[in-house]
Short mmCIF file of C-alpha atoms in Angstrom, two decimals:
data_model
loop_
_atom_site.label_atom_id
_atom_site.label_comp_id
_atom_site.label_asym_id
_atom_site.label_seq_id
_atom_site.Cartn_x
_atom_site.Cartn_y
_atom_site.Cartn_z
CA MET Q 1 -9.11 -62.30 -81.77
CA SER Q 2 -8.36 -61.15 -85.31
CA SER Q 3 -5.40 -58.93 -86.15
CA ALA Q 4 -7.89 -56.17 -86.96
CA GLU Q 5 -9.08 -56.34 -83.39
CA THR Q 6 -5.61 -56.40 -81.88
CA ALA Q 7 -4.78 -53.30 -83.94
CA ALA Q 8 -7.80 -51.51 -82.51
CA PRO Q 9 -7.10 -48.67 -80.10
CA ALA Q 10 -6.60 -48.92 -76.35
CA ILE Q 11 -9.20 -47.40 -74.05
CA ILE Q 12 -7.55 -46.09 -70.88
CA LEU Q 13 -9.77 -45.20 -67.90
CA VAL Q 14 -7.84 -43.01 -65.48
CA THR Q 15 -8.82 -43.49 -61.80
CA PRO Q 16 -12.37 -44.66 -62.56
CA GLN Q 17 -14.63 -44.56 -59.52
CA MET Q 18 -17.62 -46.85 -60.14
CA GLY Q 19 -17.42 -50.47 -61.24
CA GLU Q 20 -20.71 -50.08 -63.13
CA ASN Q 21 -19.07 -47.50 -65.37
CA ILE Q 22 -16.03 -49.69 -66.06
CA GLY Q 23 -18.40 -52.50 -67.04
CA ALA Q 24 -20.49 -50.20 -69.24
CA ALA Q 25 -17.28 -49.01 -70.91
CA ALA Q 26 -16.21 -52.62 -71.58
CA ARG Q 27 -19.61 -53.43 -73.08
CA ALA Q 28 -19.50 -50.32 -75.29
CA MET Q 29 -15.94 -51.16 -76.39
CA LEU Q 30 -16.87 -54.66 -77.49
CA ASN Q 31 -19.93 -53.26 -79.33
CA CYS Q 32 -17.39 -51.28 -81.33
CA GLY Q 33 -14.81 -54.03 -81.87
CA ILE Q 34 -12.33 -52.67 -79.31
CA SER Q 35 -10.94 -54.95 -76.62
CA ASP Q 36 -7.80 -53.38 -75.12
CA LEU Q 37 -9.06 -51.95 -71.81
CA ARG Q 38 -6.55 -50.41 -69.39
CA LEU Q 39 -7.25 -48.99 -65.95
CA VAL Q 40 -5.09 -46.51 -64.05
CA ALA Q 41 -5.51 -46.88 -60.27
CA PRO Q 42 -9.20 -47.86 -60.21
CA ARG Q 43 -10.72 -46.71 -56.90
CA ASP Q 44 -12.19 -50.09 -55.95
CA GLY Q 45 -9.34 -52.24 -57.27
CA TRP Q 46 -9.59 -54.96 -59.87
CA PRO Q 47 -11.35 -57.33 -60.57
CA ASN Q 48 -14.65 -55.69 -59.66
CA ILE Q 49 -17.90 -57.63 -59.44
CA LYS Q 50 -20.03 -54.58 -60.30
CA ALA Q 51 -18.01 -54.07 -63.47
CA GLU Q 52 -18.49 -57.70 -64.44
CA ARG Q 53 -22.27 -57.43 -64.01
CA ALA Q 54 -22.52 -54.21 -66.02
CA ALA Q 55 -20.39 -55.63 -68.83
CA VAL Q 56 -23.07 -58.31 -69.56
CA GLY Q 57 -20.47 -60.79 -70.77
CA ALA Q 58 -18.17 -58.38 -72.61
CA LEU Q 59 -15.25 -58.75 -70.17
CA GLU Q 60 -15.15 -62.53 -70.70
CA MET Q 61 -14.90 -62.00 -74.45
CA MET Q 62 -11.96 -59.59 -74.15
CA PRO Q 63 -8.28 -60.10 -73.23
CA PRO Q 64 -7.62 -59.48 -69.53
CA VAL Q 65 -7.93 -55.87 -68.41
CA LYS Q 66 -4.52 -54.32 -67.65
CA VAL Q 67 -4.12 -52.29 -64.47
CA PHE Q 68 -1.43 -49.60 -64.01
CA ASP Q 69 -0.37 -47.24 -61.23
CA THR Q 70 0.18 -44.21 -63.44
CA THR Q 71 -1.08 -42.80 -66.73
CA ALA Q 72 2.48 -42.67 -68.08
CA GLU Q 73 2.84 -46.45 -67.58
CA ALA Q 74 -0.59 -47.15 -69.09
CA ILE Q 75 0.27 -45.35 -72.34
CA ALA Q 76 3.97 -46.32 -72.53
CA ASP Q 77 3.65 -48.52 -75.65
CA LEU Q 78 1.34 -46.17 -77.57
CA THR Q 79 2.39 -43.70 -80.26
CA HIS Q 80 -0.58 -41.30 -80.26
CA VAL Q 81 -2.87 -40.50 -77.34
CA TYR Q 82 -6.20 -38.67 -77.51
CA ALA Q 83 -7.44 -37.23 -74.20
CA THR Q 84 -11.22 -36.86 -73.93
CA THR Q 85 -12.27 -33.67 -72.24
CA ALA Q 86 -15.51 -31.72 -72.01
CA ARG Q 87 -14.09 -28.47 -70.75
CA ASP Q 88 -11.77 -25.87 -72.13
CA ARG Q 89 -8.47 -26.76 -70.48
CA ARG Q 90 -6.39 -23.61 -71.10
CA MET Q 91 -3.79 -25.50 -73.05
CA VAL Q 92 -2.30 -24.91 -76.47
CA LYS Q 93 -3.13 -28.25 -78.03
CA PRO Q 94 -4.98 -29.58 -81.08
CA ILE Q 95 -8.61 -30.33 -80.27
CA VAL Q 96 -10.61 -32.66 -82.49
CA THR Q 97 -14.13 -34.08 -82.68
CA ALA Q 98 -14.71 -37.78 -82.03
CA ARG Q 99 -15.39 -38.25 -85.76
CA HIS Q 100 -12.17 -36.55 -86.83
CA ALA Q 101 -10.20 -38.49 -84.22
CA ALA Q 102 -11.59 -41.80 -85.46
CA GLN Q 103 -10.63 -41.17 -89.08
CA GLU Q 104 -7.20 -39.90 -88.06
CA ALA Q 105 -6.69 -42.83 -85.67
CA ARG Q 106 -7.56 -45.34 -88.42
CA ALA Q 107 -4.92 -43.72 -90.62
CA ARG Q 108 -2.36 -43.80 -87.80
CA VAL Q 109 -3.04 -47.48 -87.11
CA ALA Q 110 -2.81 -48.27 -90.84
CA GLY Q 111 0.58 -46.56 -90.78
CA GLY Q 112 1.80 -48.77 -87.93
CA GLY Q 113 0.87 -46.46 -85.04
CA ARG Q 114 -0.62 -47.58 -81.74
CA VAL Q 115 -3.43 -45.33 -80.62
CA GLY Q 116 -5.13 -44.83 -77.26
CA PHE Q 117 -8.05 -42.83 -75.90
CA LEU Q 118 -7.77 -41.51 -72.33
CA PHE Q 119 -10.92 -40.99 -70.23
CA GLY Q 120 -10.87 -39.27 -66.84
CA PRO Q 121 -12.76 -40.11 -63.67
CA GLU Q 122 -16.52 -39.53 -63.54
CA ARG Q 123 -16.72 -36.24 -61.64
CA THR Q 124 -13.56 -34.36 -62.40
CA GLY Q 125 -12.39 -35.55 -65.79
CA LEU Q 126 -8.70 -35.81 -66.65
CA LEU Q 127 -6.15 -33.78 -64.70
CA ASN Q 128 -4.02 -31.27 -66.57
CA ASP Q 129 -0.92 -33.40 -65.89
CA ASP Q 130 -2.60 -36.28 -67.73
CA LEU Q 131 -3.59 -33.99 -70.59
CA SER Q 132 0.05 -32.94 -70.99
CA LEU Q 133 0.89 -36.61 -71.69
CA ALA Q 134 -1.54 -36.62 -74.63
CA ASP Q 135 -1.01 -35.50 -78.22
CA THR Q 136 -4.52 -34.31 -78.91
CA LEU Q 137 -7.66 -33.32 -77.01
CA LEU Q 138 -10.96 -34.87 -78.09
CA THR Q 139 -14.43 -33.51 -77.44
CA VAL Q 140 -17.77 -34.92 -78.52
CA PRO Q 141 -20.01 -32.14 -79.91
CA LEU Q 142 -23.30 -32.32 -77.95
CA ASN Q 143 -26.11 -30.02 -76.85
CA PRO Q 144 -24.20 -27.32 -74.91
CA ALA Q 145 -27.21 -26.92 -72.58
CA PHE Q 146 -26.94 -30.55 -71.41
CA THR Q 147 -23.59 -32.24 -71.93
CA SER Q 148 -23.79 -34.59 -68.92
CA LEU Q 149 -22.52 -37.93 -70.33
CA ASN Q 150 -21.58 -40.86 -68.17
CA LEU Q 151 -18.30 -42.69 -68.68
CA GLY Q 152 -19.88 -45.64 -70.50
CA GLN Q 153 -21.70 -43.32 -72.92
CA ALA Q 154 -18.53 -41.33 -73.61
CA VAL Q 155 -16.63 -44.53 -74.40
CA LEU Q 156 -19.56 -45.67 -76.58
CA LEU Q 157 -19.52 -42.50 -78.70
CA VAL Q 158 -15.73 -42.56 -79.21
CA GLY Q 159 -15.83 -46.31 -79.96
CA TYR Q 160 -18.83 -45.90 -82.25
CA GLU Q 161 -16.93 -43.39 -84.37
CA TRP Q 162 -13.91 -45.71 -84.46
CA TYR Q 163 -16.15 -48.54 -85.71
CA GLN Q 164 -17.93 -46.38 -88.30
CA ALA Q 165 -14.60 -45.11 -89.67
CA GLY Q 166 -13.74 -48.69 -90.63
CA ASP Q 167 -17.22 -49.91 -91.58
CA ALA Q 168 -18.40 -50.32 -95.16
CA THR Q 169 -22.15 -50.76 -94.56
CA PRO Q 170 -23.91 -48.86 -97.36
CA GLY Q 171 -25.84 -45.85 -96.05
CA SER Q 172 -29.07 -46.99 -97.66
CA VAL Q 173 -30.18 -50.19 -99.37
CA LEU Q 174 -33.56 -51.67 -100.22
CA GLU Q 175 -33.66 -54.86 -98.18
CA MET Q 176 -35.16 -57.49 -100.52
CA ASN Q 177 -35.23 -60.52 -98.22
CA GLY Q 178 -35.29 -62.95 -101.13
CA SER Q 179 -37.90 -61.07 -103.15
CA VAL Q 180 -37.13 -60.23 -106.76
CA PRO Q 181 -37.50 -56.63 -107.92
CA ALA Q 182 -39.99 -56.20 -110.74
CA SER Q 183 -38.50 -55.54 -114.17
CA LYS Q 184 -39.61 -52.47 -116.07
CA ASP Q 185 -41.67 -54.49 -118.56
CA GLN Q 186 -43.58 -56.09 -115.66
CA LEU Q 187 -44.16 -52.61 -114.26
CA VAL Q 188 -45.26 -51.17 -117.62
CA ASN Q 189 -47.64 -54.11 -118.13
CA PHE Q 190 -49.18 -53.31 -114.77
CA PHE Q 191 -49.44 -49.60 -115.72
CA ALA Q 192 -51.36 -50.68 -118.87
CA HIS Q 193 -53.75 -52.89 -116.88
CA PHE Q 194 -54.28 -50.27 -114.20
CA GLU Q 195 -54.83 -47.39 -116.65
CA ARG Q 196 -57.18 -49.51 -118.84
CA GLU Q 197 -59.42 -50.11 -115.82
CA LEU Q 198 -59.19 -46.45 -114.76
CA ASP Q 199 -60.31 -45.51 -118.28
CA ALA Q 200 -63.12 -48.09 -118.12
CA CYS Q 201 -64.47 -46.80 -114.81
CA GLY Q 202 -64.22 -43.17 -115.90
CA PHE Q 203 -61.59 -42.09 -113.37
CA LEU Q 204 -59.49 -40.65 -116.23
CA ARG Q 205 -62.42 -39.12 -118.07
CA ASN Q 206 -60.90 -35.60 -118.08
CA GLU Q 207 -58.90 -35.77 -121.34
CA GLU Q 208 -56.93 -32.62 -120.56
CA ALA Q 209 -55.82 -33.79 -117.11
CA ARG Q 210 -55.30 -37.41 -118.15
CA PRO Q 211 -51.58 -37.30 -119.18
CA HIS Q 212 -50.61 -35.50 -116.00
CA MET Q 213 -52.62 -37.86 -113.78
CA VAL Q 214 -51.19 -40.92 -115.50
CA ARG Q 215 -47.65 -39.67 -114.98
CA ASN Q 216 -48.30 -38.93 -111.31
CA LEU Q 217 -49.77 -42.39 -110.73
CA ARG Q 218 -46.84 -44.02 -112.54
CA ASN Q 219 -44.38 -42.02 -110.41
CA MET Q 220 -46.19 -43.13 -107.26
CA TRP Q 221 -45.77 -46.80 -108.28
CA GLN Q 222 -42.14 -46.17 -109.23
CA ARG Q 223 -41.40 -44.83 -105.75
CA ALA Q 224 -42.79 -48.01 -104.23
CA ASN Q 225 -39.92 -50.11 -105.72
CA LEU Q 226 -42.31 -53.00 -106.40
CA THR Q 227 -41.32 -56.65 -106.40
CA GLU Q 228 -42.46 -59.29 -108.91
CA GLN Q 229 -44.79 -60.74 -106.28
CA GLU Q 230 -46.25 -57.32 -105.49
CA ILE Q 231 -46.92 -56.71 -109.20
CA ARG Q 232 -48.87 -60.01 -109.29
CA THR Q 233 -50.78 -58.99 -106.16
CA LEU Q 234 -51.62 -55.58 -107.63
CA HIS Q 235 -52.89 -57.13 -110.89
CA GLY Q 236 -55.22 -59.20 -108.70
CA VAL Q 237 -56.29 -56.17 -106.65
CA VAL Q 238 -57.14 -54.12 -109.76
CA LYS Q 239 -58.97 -57.07 -111.37
CA GLU Q 240 -61.05 -57.77 -108.27
CA LEU Q 241 -61.91 -54.09 -107.70
CA ALA Q 242 -62.99 -53.81 -111.36
CA THR Q 243 -65.10 -56.98 -111.05
CA LEU Q 244 -66.69 -55.58 -107.89
CA ARG Q 245 -67.46 -52.33 -109.75
CA GLN Q 246 -69.05 -54.25 -112.64
CA ALA Q 247 -71.11 -56.35 -110.23
CA ARG Q 248 -72.32 -53.26 -108.34
CA LYS Q 249 -73.10 -51.51 -111.64
CA SER Q 250 -75.13 -54.51 -112.85
CA ALA Q 251 -76.91 -54.73 -109.50
CA ALA Q 252 -77.69 -50.96 -109.61
CA GLU Q 253 -79.07 -51.31 -113.15
CA SER Q 254 -81.27 -54.27 -112.30
CA ASP Q 255 -82.57 -52.35 -109.23
CA ARG Q 256 -83.86 -49.55 -111.46
CA MET C 1 -37.21 -24.05 -76.43
CA SER C 2 -35.97 -22.75 -79.76
CA SER C 3 -37.71 -23.51 -83.03
CA ALA C 4 -34.68 -25.65 -83.97
CA GLU C 5 -35.42 -27.82 -80.96
CA THR C 6 -39.14 -28.09 -81.60
CA ALA C 7 -38.33 -29.17 -85.16
CA ALA C 8 -36.12 -31.95 -83.83
CA PRO C 9 -37.40 -35.50 -84.31
CA ALA C 10 -39.70 -37.43 -82.01
CA ILE C 11 -38.33 -40.45 -80.16
CA ILE C 12 -41.05 -43.07 -79.70
CA LEU C 13 -40.43 -45.92 -77.25
CA VAL C 14 -42.88 -48.74 -77.94
CA THR C 15 -43.93 -50.73 -74.82
CA PRO C 16 -40.73 -49.97 -72.89
CA GLN C 17 -40.26 -52.25 -69.90
CA MET C 18 -37.81 -50.61 -67.50
CA GLY C 19 -38.09 -47.09 -66.15
CA GLU C 20 -34.28 -46.85 -65.98
CA ASN C 21 -34.13 -47.26 -69.74
CA ILE C 22 -36.77 -44.59 -70.36
CA GLY C 23 -34.78 -42.22 -68.18
CA ALA C 24 -31.51 -43.08 -69.93
CA ALA C 25 -33.23 -42.46 -73.27
CA ALA C 26 -34.45 -39.04 -72.08
CA ARG C 27 -30.95 -38.13 -70.91
CA ALA C 28 -29.42 -39.24 -74.22
CA MET C 29 -32.08 -37.29 -76.15
CA LEU C 30 -31.35 -34.05 -74.34
CA ASN C 31 -27.61 -34.59 -74.84
CA CYS C 32 -28.46 -34.51 -78.54
CA GLY C 33 -30.89 -31.57 -78.50
CA ILE C 34 -34.00 -33.74 -78.88
CA SER C 35 -36.91 -33.31 -76.49
CA ASP C 36 -40.06 -34.87 -78.01
CA LEU C 37 -40.34 -38.18 -76.10
CA ARG C 38 -43.39 -40.38 -76.68
CA LEU C 39 -44.22 -43.66 -74.98
CA VAL C 40 -46.55 -46.36 -76.29
CA ALA C 41 -48.11 -48.38 -73.45
CA PRO C 42 -45.15 -48.28 -71.02
CA ARG C 43 -45.25 -51.43 -68.84
CA ASP C 44 -45.05 -49.59 -65.53
CA GLY C 45 -47.25 -46.62 -66.48
CA TRP C 46 -46.22 -42.98 -66.44
CA PRO C 47 -44.81 -41.01 -64.62
CA ASN C 48 -42.14 -43.41 -63.40
CA ILE C 49 -39.80 -42.59 -60.52
CA LYS C 50 -37.03 -44.85 -61.84
CA ALA C 51 -37.13 -43.03 -65.16
CA GLU C 52 -36.89 -39.68 -63.39
CA ARG C 53 -33.83 -40.82 -61.43
CA ALA C 54 -32.06 -42.20 -64.50
CA ALA C 55 -32.76 -39.04 -66.50
CA VAL C 56 -30.57 -36.99 -64.08
CA GLY C 57 -32.65 -33.87 -64.64
CA ALA C 58 -33.28 -34.24 -68.38
CA LEU C 59 -37.05 -34.88 -68.02
CA GLU C 60 -37.53 -31.58 -66.16
CA MET C 61 -35.82 -29.73 -69.00
CA MET C 62 -38.07 -31.28 -71.68
CA PRO C 63 -41.75 -30.79 -72.57
CA PRO C 64 -44.02 -33.35 -70.88
CA VAL C 65 -43.64 -36.92 -72.15
CA LYS C 66 -46.65 -37.98 -74.25
CA VAL C 67 -48.20 -41.39 -73.61
CA PHE C 68 -50.24 -43.30 -76.23
CA ASP C 69 -52.10 -46.62 -76.37
CA THR C 70 -50.95 -47.59 -79.84
CA THR C 71 -48.01 -46.97 -82.15
CA ALA C 72 -50.39 -45.64 -84.84
CA GLU C 73 -51.60 -42.90 -82.45
CA ALA C 74 -48.06 -42.07 -81.34
CA ILE C 75 -46.88 -41.40 -84.92
CA ALA C 76 -50.12 -39.87 -86.25
CA ASP C 77 -48.72 -36.35 -86.78
CA LEU C 78 -45.39 -37.46 -88.29
CA THR C 79 -44.54 -37.63 -91.99
CA HIS C 80 -41.60 -40.04 -91.96
CA VAL C 81 -40.91 -42.79 -89.45
CA TYR C 82 -37.66 -44.73 -89.02
CA ALA C 83 -37.95 -48.04 -87.16
CA THR C 84 -34.79 -49.15 -85.36
CA THR C 85 -34.14 -52.87 -85.65
CA ALA C 86 -31.16 -55.09 -85.07
CA ARG C 87 -32.42 -58.15 -86.89
CA ASP C 88 -33.29 -58.98 -90.44
CA ARG C 89 -37.05 -58.65 -90.49
CA ARG C 90 -37.99 -60.39 -93.74
CA MET C 91 -39.56 -57.28 -95.13
CA VAL C 92 -39.05 -55.45 -98.38
CA LYS C 93 -38.16 -52.05 -97.00
CA PRO C 94 -35.35 -49.55 -97.29
CA ILE C 95 -32.76 -50.07 -94.56
CA VAL C 96 -30.39 -47.27 -93.63
CA THR C 97 -27.54 -46.65 -91.21
CA ALA C 98 -28.01 -44.23 -88.31
CA ARG C 99 -25.70 -41.78 -90.08
CA HIS C 100 -27.62 -41.90 -93.34
CA ALA C 101 -30.93 -41.58 -91.48
CA ALA C 102 -29.72 -38.49 -89.63
CA GLN C 103 -28.67 -36.67 -92.79
CA GLU C 104 -31.87 -37.67 -94.56
CA ALA C 105 -34.00 -36.70 -91.54
CA ARG C 106 -32.36 -33.24 -91.38
CA ALA C 107 -33.26 -32.75 -95.05
CA ARG C 108 -36.84 -33.92 -94.44
CA VAL C 109 -37.25 -31.55 -91.48
CA ALA C 110 -35.75 -28.68 -93.51
CA GLY C 111 -38.40 -29.44 -96.15
CA GLY C 112 -41.21 -29.19 -93.60
CA GLY C 113 -41.40 -32.90 -92.68
CA ARG C 114 -41.93 -34.23 -89.17
CA VAL C 115 -39.68 -37.16 -88.41
CA GLY C 116 -39.79 -39.85 -85.73
CA PHE C 117 -37.60 -42.74 -84.62
CA LEU C 118 -39.33 -45.85 -83.25
CA PHE C 119 -37.59 -48.05 -80.68
CA GLY C 120 -38.97 -51.42 -79.57
CA PRO C 121 -39.06 -52.96 -76.10
CA GLU C 122 -35.82 -54.17 -74.52
CA ARG C 123 -35.98 -57.89 -75.15
CA THR C 124 -37.98 -58.38 -78.31
CA GLY C 125 -37.53 -55.22 -80.35
CA LEU C 126 -40.31 -53.87 -82.54
CA LEU C 127 -43.08 -56.17 -83.75
CA ASN C 128 -43.55 -56.64 -87.48
CA ASP C 129 -46.90 -54.82 -87.28
CA ASP C 130 -45.08 -51.77 -85.93
CA LEU C 131 -42.43 -52.03 -88.64
CA SER C 132 -45.17 -51.99 -91.29
CA LEU C 133 -46.18 -48.54 -89.98
CA ALA C 134 -42.69 -47.22 -90.66
CA ASP C 135 -41.19 -45.89 -93.89
CA THR C 136 -37.64 -47.02 -93.32
CA LEU C 137 -35.69 -49.49 -91.16
CA LEU C 138 -32.64 -48.21 -89.33
CA THR C 139 -29.73 -50.26 -88.03
CA VAL C 140 -26.60 -49.11 -86.26
CA PRO C 141 -23.52 -50.84 -87.71
CA LEU C 142 -21.70 -52.46 -84.76
CA ASN C 143 -19.42 -55.43 -84.06
CA PRO C 144 -21.52 -58.36 -85.33
CA ALA C 145 -20.03 -60.58 -82.62
CA PHE C 146 -21.46 -58.36 -79.85
CA THR C 147 -24.37 -56.12 -80.80
CA SER C 148 -26.07 -56.10 -77.37
CA LEU C 149 -27.06 -52.43 -76.91
CA ASN C 150 -29.44 -51.24 -74.25
CA LEU C 151 -32.31 -48.92 -75.08
CA GLY C 152 -30.60 -45.80 -73.73
CA GLN C 153 -27.46 -46.52 -75.77
CA ALA C 154 -29.48 -47.11 -78.95
CA VAL C 155 -31.28 -43.79 -78.47
CA LEU C 156 -27.91 -42.12 -77.78
CA LEU C 157 -26.36 -43.35 -81.03
CA VAL C 158 -29.37 -42.34 -83.16
CA GLY C 159 -29.58 -38.96 -81.39
CA TYR C 160 -25.81 -38.46 -81.63
CA GLU C 161 -25.96 -38.83 -85.41
CA TRP C 162 -28.91 -36.41 -85.55
CA TYR C 163 -26.89 -33.85 -83.59
CA GLN C 164 -23.71 -34.33 -85.66
CA ALA C 165 -25.68 -33.91 -88.91
CA GLY C 166 -26.56 -30.38 -87.80
CA ASP C 167 -23.34 -29.48 -86.00
CA ALA C 168 -20.66 -27.24 -87.47
CA THR C 169 -17.81 -27.91 -85.01
CA PRO C 170 -14.62 -28.05 -87.08
CA GLY C 171 -13.08 -31.53 -87.08
CA SER C 172 -9.73 -30.25 -85.87
CA VAL C 173 -8.49 -26.92 -84.53
CA LEU C 174 -5.44 -25.84 -82.57
CA GLU C 175 -6.90 -24.55 -79.32
CA MET C 176 -4.93 -21.36 -78.52
CA ASN C 177 -6.56 -20.35 -75.22
CA GLY C 178 -5.48 -16.75 -75.61
CA SER C 179 -1.93 -17.48 -76.72
CA VAL C 180 -0.66 -15.85 -79.90
CA PRO C 181 0.89 -18.05 -82.59
CA ALA C 182 4.48 -17.14 -83.39
CA SER C 183 5.00 -15.36 -86.70
CA LYS C 184 7.46 -16.84 -89.18
CA ASP C 185 10.05 -14.12 -88.53
CA GLN C 186 9.95 -14.94 -84.81
CA LEU C 187 10.40 -18.61 -85.71
CA VAL C 188 13.27 -17.93 -88.15
CA ASN C 189 14.99 -15.73 -85.52
CA PHE C 190 14.78 -18.64 -83.14
CA PHE C 191 16.17 -21.03 -85.79
CA ALA C 192 19.14 -18.65 -86.19
CA HIS C 193 19.81 -18.51 -82.45
CA PHE C 194 19.39 -22.29 -82.04
CA GLU C 195 21.63 -23.16 -85.02
CA ARG C 196 24.28 -20.60 -83.98
CA GLU C 197 24.60 -22.32 -80.60
CA LEU C 198 24.57 -25.77 -82.22
CA ASP C 199 27.45 -24.60 -84.45
CA ALA C 200 29.26 -23.17 -81.42
CA CYS C 201 29.03 -26.40 -79.42
CA GLY C 202 30.01 -28.55 -82.40
CA PHE C 203 26.69 -30.44 -82.75
CA LEU C 204 26.60 -29.49 -86.46
CA ARG C 205 30.29 -30.11 -87.07
CA ASN C 206 29.68 -32.59 -89.92
CA GLU C 207 29.53 -30.16 -92.86
CA GLU C 208 28.03 -32.73 -95.23
CA ALA C 209 25.18 -33.70 -92.89
CA ARG C 210 24.58 -30.15 -91.68
CA PRO C 211 21.96 -28.96 -94.25
CA HIS C 212 19.88 -32.12 -93.76
CA MET C 213 20.07 -31.95 -89.97
CA VAL C 214 19.14 -28.27 -89.94
CA ARG C 215 16.11 -28.93 -92.12
CA ASN C 216 14.98 -31.81 -89.89
CA LEU C 217 15.29 -29.72 -86.75
CA ARG C 218 13.40 -26.86 -88.39
CA ASN C 219 10.62 -29.24 -89.45
CA MET C 220 10.38 -30.56 -85.90
CA TRP C 221 9.88 -27.02 -84.56
CA GLN C 222 7.37 -26.28 -87.34
CA ARG C 223 5.25 -29.30 -86.30
CA ALA C 224 5.10 -27.95 -82.76
CA ASN C 225 3.02 -24.91 -83.86
CA LEU C 226 4.87 -22.67 -81.42
CA THR C 227 3.37 -19.62 -79.72
CA GLU C 228 5.11 -16.26 -79.19
CA GLN C 229 5.52 -17.11 -75.50
CA GLU C 230 7.01 -20.50 -76.31
CA ILE C 231 9.53 -18.90 -78.69
CA ARG C 232 10.60 -16.59 -75.82
CA THR C 233 10.85 -19.61 -73.50
CA LEU C 234 12.93 -21.53 -76.05
CA HIS C 235 15.36 -18.60 -76.55
CA GLY C 236 15.83 -18.71 -72.77
CA VAL C 237 16.32 -22.49 -72.74
CA VAL C 238 18.96 -22.38 -75.50
CA LYS C 239 20.73 -19.45 -73.88
CA GLU C 240 20.87 -21.10 -70.46
CA LEU C 241 22.00 -24.47 -71.88
CA ALA C 242 24.78 -22.69 -73.82
CA THR C 243 25.83 -20.78 -70.71
CA LEU C 244 25.90 -24.04 -68.73
CA ARG C 245 28.07 -25.61 -71.44
CA GLN C 246 30.48 -22.66 -71.34
CA ALA C 247 30.63 -22.84 -67.55
CA ARG C 248 31.31 -26.59 -67.59
CA LYS C 249 33.92 -26.14 -70.30
CA SER C 250 35.71 -23.42 -68.31
CA ALA C 251 35.50 -25.57 -65.15
CA ALA C 252 36.91 -28.57 -67.04
CA GLU C 253 39.78 -26.44 -68.42
CA SER C 254 40.69 -24.99 -65.01
CA ASP C 255 40.61 -28.55 -63.55
CA ARG C 256 43.33 -29.62 -65.97
#
């Protein structure tokens, strides 16, 4: 376990009912690089064979789950606690989105804080007494006409935001898989070959429209982000199509 | 169904194996305001009772699921297709995160495009022939040591990002629940009362430290974002504590 992982937040499930949900939460946590799972008075005790099955190996890869009698004990070592809640709880308390919480939590951890996320039992959610032990309420913005999320999914979304807040994957890259992007002179050489054959076959015969059509075709090839190999393939395609055209033309002439 | 919902993306599950996963995908979609579910050659046919159970009512709230024989038919009406994939597929293709895809997809839909997200079967993921029908690959950045996500969770994360990209919930607000924030004159009046009693009891007797201590205490109250009602409560608390102190002091003096 790296220090980055040990600094990750605690996930605290308060009086969880179903083992399957505890296991799904553990799996979702490990997906998101979080491994500090704490249970407050789980209904069916601990360990729980249904949780182990649903975790598909995640529990074995995490430190032992800690079990507590009360929420206060489960959060005793933490410095900032977010309480997940779907409903308006008639409390004067800051309420944040999962995304905001994740960014804030990363900053707190970087500053030496120890952060936890509280999740209530499946049907009822957290009790108001538990909420009063938390600094901040957290809700996940979802379709208000259908907010039914199970415990594992709720943990996944909170954990996902935590992971994204510390992840540097670029939003978009062109995956090259060992191919080499074509240089602009290779591309321009292909343009010349392509346009020469289009002139030869008469496709660009309209002199007025020609500059515009050439630019559009060039832009189309530019958008394709061609590789060196693809440029070679396209030279071959154009050559073979032109040869086919010549052969058909010759055949048509000899038929006359 | 609003026009915003009909403009939402299509989710296409290619040869899904387990009904439970189709149902979990439908539930996750509706959580995220997406209702166009398409299946390509589902193993157990359609409809599927296990899918209906796992959807916990979501399928009844969505238009009928469309079933196709091939991926090409399932995406025929779309203009941009993202293919979800966990592995490096040895293709030269743009690869984006779920977050980037969601923002880009919102822009495409706003420009009149019709967007879909392809998901492969549980064990194998999408085939390379399916990937070659897609514009863009999509991966969800997750803990590389444990990326095992089930189909419903993958759909949830992609749908979640779609929903967030169109959601205007402020990252952080102080939920007031009908309470009125205290005005600064109410707060300063409380400071005066509090500091007067602290002077009276001797807590601020160190003249040199006094300005610093007063500022710290004021900052602590500022951070609490007090309401009008809480200011009234705190006046009462300070008054009663001061009265108790006087009573104890008198009792102690008469005991001498």
